Amino acid sequence: EVQLVESGGDLVQPGGSLRLSCAASGFIFSSYAMGWVRQAPGKGREWVSAISSRGGSIIYADSVKGRFTISRDNAENKVYLQMNSLKPEDTAVYYCAKYPVPVVLPTRTRNYDSWGQGTQVTVSS
C-alpha cells in the first residue's frame, strides 16, 4: 500500500522560508516521479512541482519558479520542497504526490496516482 506522509508545514511571515518533507513507503520509490500539489482555501488543487525518479528532470509551476526547490533522496525514500520568499498567496495545504511514471511531462502534471494527507502552510504577518 502506498503511503505518503508530509511534514514541515507551519505559520511563517511573508518573505520567510519553510522546508516540507514527504516520507514514502509501500512502493519502489526510486522508480517513480514524485511531486507536490497544493490547495488553497476555497480553491481547486494546484500542481506545484515534479521531479523525475532519479532527480534529473525537474519542472515547476510558473507561480513558484525561482522561489521553490524540489529535491529527493532515494536512499531515504523522501522528497522535499524548499520554499523561499513565501507570499500570502502560497497559503495552502501542501500534498506530496506520486506519479505512475519515472518522468513527468509538462503536459501531464495532473496525472499523479497517489497523494498524502497534506501539511498546512500559512503565510501571514
PDB file of C-alpha atoms in Angstrom:
ATOM      1  CA  GLU A   1       0.000   0.000   0.000  1.00  0.00           C
ATOM      2  CA  VAL A   2       1.347   3.399  -0.996  1.00  0.00           C
ATOM      3  CA  GLN A   3       1.831   5.729   1.947  1.00  0.00           C
ATOM      4  CA  LEU A   4       2.918   9.350   1.716  1.00  0.00           C
ATOM      5  CA  VAL A   5       3.360  11.341   4.912  1.00  0.00           C
ATOM      6  CA  GLU A   6       4.035  15.061   4.703  1.00  0.00           C
ATOM      7  CA  SER A   7       5.558  17.224   7.419  1.00  0.00           C
ATOM      8  CA  GLY A   8       7.089  20.651   7.904  1.00  0.00           C
ATOM      9  CA  GLY A   9       4.095  22.913   7.438  1.00  0.00           C
ATOM     10  CA  ASP A  10       3.873  25.933   9.716  1.00  0.00           C
ATOM     11  CA  LEU A  11       2.874  29.562  10.104  1.00  0.00           C
ATOM     12  CA  VAL A  12       5.512  31.827   8.568  1.00  0.00           C
ATOM     13  CA  GLN A  13       5.775  35.522   7.816  1.00  0.00           C
ATOM     14  CA  PRO A  14       5.872  36.833   4.240  1.00  0.00           C
ATOM     15  CA  GLY A  15       9.381  36.569   2.882  1.00  0.00           C
ATOM     16  CA  GLY A  16      10.155  33.620   5.112  1.00  0.00           C
ATOM     17  CA  SER A  17      11.166  30.065   4.283  1.00  0.00           C
ATOM     18  CA  LEU A  18       9.960  26.562   5.015  1.00  0.00           C
ATOM     19  CA  ARG A  19      11.106  23.087   4.068  1.00  0.00           C
ATOM     20  CA  LEU A  20       8.469  20.428   3.561  1.00  0.00           C
ATOM     21  CA  SER A  21       9.275  16.732   3.722  1.00  0.00           C
ATOM     22  CA  CYS A  22       7.451  13.667   2.486  1.00  0.00           C
ATOM     23  CA  ALA A  23       8.249  10.163   3.654  1.00  0.00           C
ATOM     24  CA  ALA A  24       7.194   7.481   1.171  1.00  0.00           C
ATOM     25  CA  SER A  25       6.632   3.769   1.619  1.00  0.00           C
ATOM     26  CA  GLY A  26       4.832   0.827   0.041  1.00  0.00           C
ATOM     27  CA  PHE A  27       6.399   1.088  -3.425  1.00  0.00           C
ATOM     28  CA  ILE A  28       9.793   1.200  -5.131  1.00  0.00           C
ATOM     29  CA  PHE A  29      10.444   4.887  -4.512  1.00  0.00           C
ATOM     30  CA  SER A  30      13.405   5.217  -6.876  1.00  0.00           C
ATOM     31  CA  SER A  31      11.308   4.043  -9.842  1.00  0.00           C
ATOM     32  CA  TYR A  32       8.727   6.813  -9.848  1.00  0.00           C
ATOM     33  CA  ALA A  33       8.496  10.540 -10.286  1.00  0.00           C
ATOM     34  CA  MET A  34       7.258  12.489  -7.300  1.00  0.00           C
ATOM     35  CA  GLY A  35       5.742  15.899  -6.894  1.00  0.00           C
ATOM     36  CA  TRP A  36       3.942  18.462  -4.800  1.00  0.00           C
ATOM     37  CA  VAL A  37       0.486  19.908  -5.243  1.00  0.00           C
ATOM     38  CA  ARG A  38      -1.366  22.415  -3.094  1.00  0.00           C
ATOM     39  CA  GLN A  39      -4.886  23.512  -2.339  1.00  0.00           C
ATOM     40  CA  ALA A  40      -5.700  26.973  -1.050  1.00  0.00           C
ATOM     41  CA  PRO A  41      -8.902  27.651   0.896  1.00  0.00           C
ATOM     42  CA  GLY A  42     -11.887  27.711  -1.434  1.00  0.00           C
ATOM     43  CA  LYS A  43      -9.814  26.820  -4.490  1.00  0.00           C
ATOM     44  CA  GLY A  44      -9.043  23.746  -6.538  1.00  0.00           C
ATOM     45  CA  ARG A  45      -5.883  21.705  -6.288  1.00  0.00           C
ATOM     46  CA  GLU A  46      -2.872  23.348  -7.977  1.00  0.00           C
ATOM     47  CA  TRP A  47       0.161  21.479  -9.194  1.00  0.00           C
ATOM     48  CA  VAL A  48       3.436  22.940  -7.814  1.00  0.00           C
ATOM     49  CA  SER A  49       6.411  20.857  -8.923  1.00  0.00           C
ATOM     50  CA  ALA A  50       7.598  17.424 -10.034  1.00  0.00           C
ATOM     51  CA  ILE A  51      10.900  15.568 -10.025  1.00  0.00           C
ATOM     52  CA  SER A  52      11.841  12.500 -12.039  1.00  0.00           C
ATOM     53  CA  SER A  53      12.708   9.175 -10.455  1.00  0.00           C
ATOM     54  CA  ARG A  54      16.457   9.877 -10.442  1.00  0.00           C
ATOM     55  CA  GLY A  55      16.135  13.620  -9.941  1.00  0.00           C
ATOM     56  CA  GLY A  56      17.485  14.624 -13.336  1.00  0.00           C
ATOM     57  CA  SER A  57      14.294  16.228 -14.616  1.00  0.00           C
ATOM     58  CA  ILE A  58      12.510  18.909 -12.591  1.00  0.00           C
ATOM     59  CA  ILE A  59       9.610  21.166 -13.506  1.00  0.00           C
ATOM     60  CA  TYR A  60       7.831  23.958 -11.630  1.00  0.00           C
ATOM     61  CA  ALA A  61       4.618  25.910 -11.886  1.00  0.00           C
ATOM     62  CA  ASP A  62       5.229  29.487 -13.003  1.00  0.00           C
ATOM     63  CA  SER A  63       3.796  30.736  -9.698  1.00  0.00           C
ATOM     64  CA  VAL A  64       6.673  29.199  -7.700  1.00  0.00           C
ATOM     65  CA  LYS A  65       9.539  29.172 -10.207  1.00  0.00           C
ATOM     66  CA  GLY A  66      12.665  30.759  -8.746  1.00  0.00           C
ATOM     67  CA  ARG A  67      11.357  30.531  -5.164  1.00  0.00           C
ATOM     68  CA  PHE A  68      10.721  26.819  -4.574  1.00  0.00           C
ATOM     69  CA  THR A  69      13.143  23.920  -4.994  1.00  0.00           C
ATOM     70  CA  ILE A  70      12.139  20.278  -5.137  1.00  0.00           C
ATOM     71  CA  SER A  71      14.589  17.501  -4.326  1.00  0.00           C
ATOM     72  CA  ARG A  72      14.595  13.838  -3.382  1.00  0.00           C
ATOM     73  CA  ASP A  73      16.707  11.325  -1.502  1.00  0.00           C
ATOM     74  CA  ASN A  74      16.204   7.859  -2.945  1.00  0.00           C
ATOM     75  CA  ALA A  75      18.252   6.266  -0.166  1.00  0.00           C
ATOM     76  CA  GLU A  76      15.852   7.674   2.424  1.00  0.00           C
ATOM     77  CA  ASN A  77      12.648   7.415   0.321  1.00  0.00           C
ATOM     78  CA  LYS A  78      11.953  11.095   0.838  1.00  0.00           C
ATOM     79  CA  VAL A  79      11.044  14.067  -1.277  1.00  0.00           C
ATOM     80  CA  TYR A  80      11.424  17.672  -0.179  1.00  0.00           C
ATOM     81  CA  LEU A  81      10.142  21.104  -1.094  1.00  0.00           C
ATOM     82  CA  GLN A  82      12.273  24.066  -0.070  1.00  0.00           C
ATOM     83  CA  MET A  83      10.113  27.184  -0.151  1.00  0.00           C
ATOM     84  CA  ASN A  84      11.752  30.611  -0.031  1.00  0.00           C
ATOM     85  CA  SER A  85      10.407  34.151  -0.359  1.00  0.00           C
ATOM     86  CA  LEU A  86       6.999  32.938   0.709  1.00  0.00           C
ATOM     87  CA  LYS A  87       3.959  35.035  -0.127  1.00  0.00           C
ATOM     88  CA  PRO A  88       0.476  35.114   1.422  1.00  0.00           C
ATOM     89  CA  GLU A  89      -0.845  33.517  -1.782  1.00  0.00           C
ATOM     90  CA  ASP A  90       1.298  30.457  -1.040  1.00  0.00           C
ATOM     91  CA  THR A  91      -1.009  29.690   1.879  1.00  0.00           C
ATOM     92  CA  ALA A  92      -2.447  26.231   1.251  1.00  0.00           C
ATOM     93  CA  VAL A  93      -2.445  22.615   2.262  1.00  0.00           C
ATOM     94  CA  TYR A  94       0.537  21.014   0.515  1.00  0.00           C
ATOM     95  CA  TYR A  95       0.319  17.422  -0.641  1.00  0.00           C
ATOM     96  CA  CYS A  96       3.059  15.052  -1.687  1.00  0.00           C
ATOM     97  CA  ALA A  97       2.139  13.165  -4.866  1.00  0.00           C
ATOM     98  CA  LYS A  98       3.364  10.009  -6.578  1.00  0.00           C
ATOM     99  CA  TYR A  99       3.286   9.561 -10.348  1.00  0.00           C
ATOM    100  CA  PRO A 100       2.885   6.201 -12.127  1.00  0.00           C
ATOM    101  CA  VAL A 101       5.855   7.024 -14.408  1.00  0.00           C
ATOM    102  CA  PRO A 102       9.552   7.820 -13.897  1.00  0.00           C
ATOM    103  CA  VAL A 103       9.422  11.190 -15.677  1.00  0.00           C
ATOM    104  CA  VAL A 104       6.606  13.739 -15.702  1.00  0.00           C
ATOM    105  CA  LEU A 105       5.947  15.654 -18.904  1.00  0.00           C
ATOM    106  CA  PRO A 106       4.850  19.292 -18.546  1.00  0.00           C
ATOM    107  CA  THR A 107       1.522  18.351 -20.152  1.00  0.00           C
ATOM    108  CA  ARG A 108       0.903  15.519 -17.665  1.00  0.00           C
ATOM    109  CA  THR A 109       1.454  17.219 -14.309  1.00  0.00           C
ATOM    110  CA  ARG A 110      -2.018  16.301 -13.053  1.00  0.00           C
ATOM    111  CA  ASN A 111      -1.575  12.575 -13.700  1.00  0.00           C
ATOM    112  CA  TYR A 112      -0.409  11.608 -10.205  1.00  0.00           C
ATOM    113  CA  ASP A 113      -1.976   8.461  -8.794  1.00  0.00           C
ATOM    114  CA  SER A 114      -1.457   8.806  -5.039  1.00  0.00           C
ATOM    115  CA  TRP A 115      -1.165  11.617  -2.517  1.00  0.00           C
ATOM    116  CA  GLY A 116      -0.781  12.094   1.196  1.00  0.00           C
ATOM    117  CA  GLN A 117      -2.894  13.742   3.870  1.00  0.00           C
ATOM    118  CA  GLY A 118      -1.228  17.117   3.454  1.00  0.00           C
ATOM    119  CA  THR A 119       0.541  19.666   5.643  1.00  0.00           C
ATOM    120  CA  GLN A 120      -0.721  23.198   6.252  1.00  0.00           C
ATOM    121  CA  VAL A 121       1.402  26.162   5.205  1.00  0.00           C
ATOM    122  CA  THR A 122       0.178  29.584   6.292  1.00  0.00           C
ATOM    123  CA  VAL A 123       1.961  32.735   5.205  1.00  0.00           C
ATOM    124  CA  SER A 124       0.806  35.709   7.218  1.00  0.00           C
ATOM    125  CA  SER A 125       2.124  38.593   9.262  1.00  0.00           C
TER     126      SER A 125
END
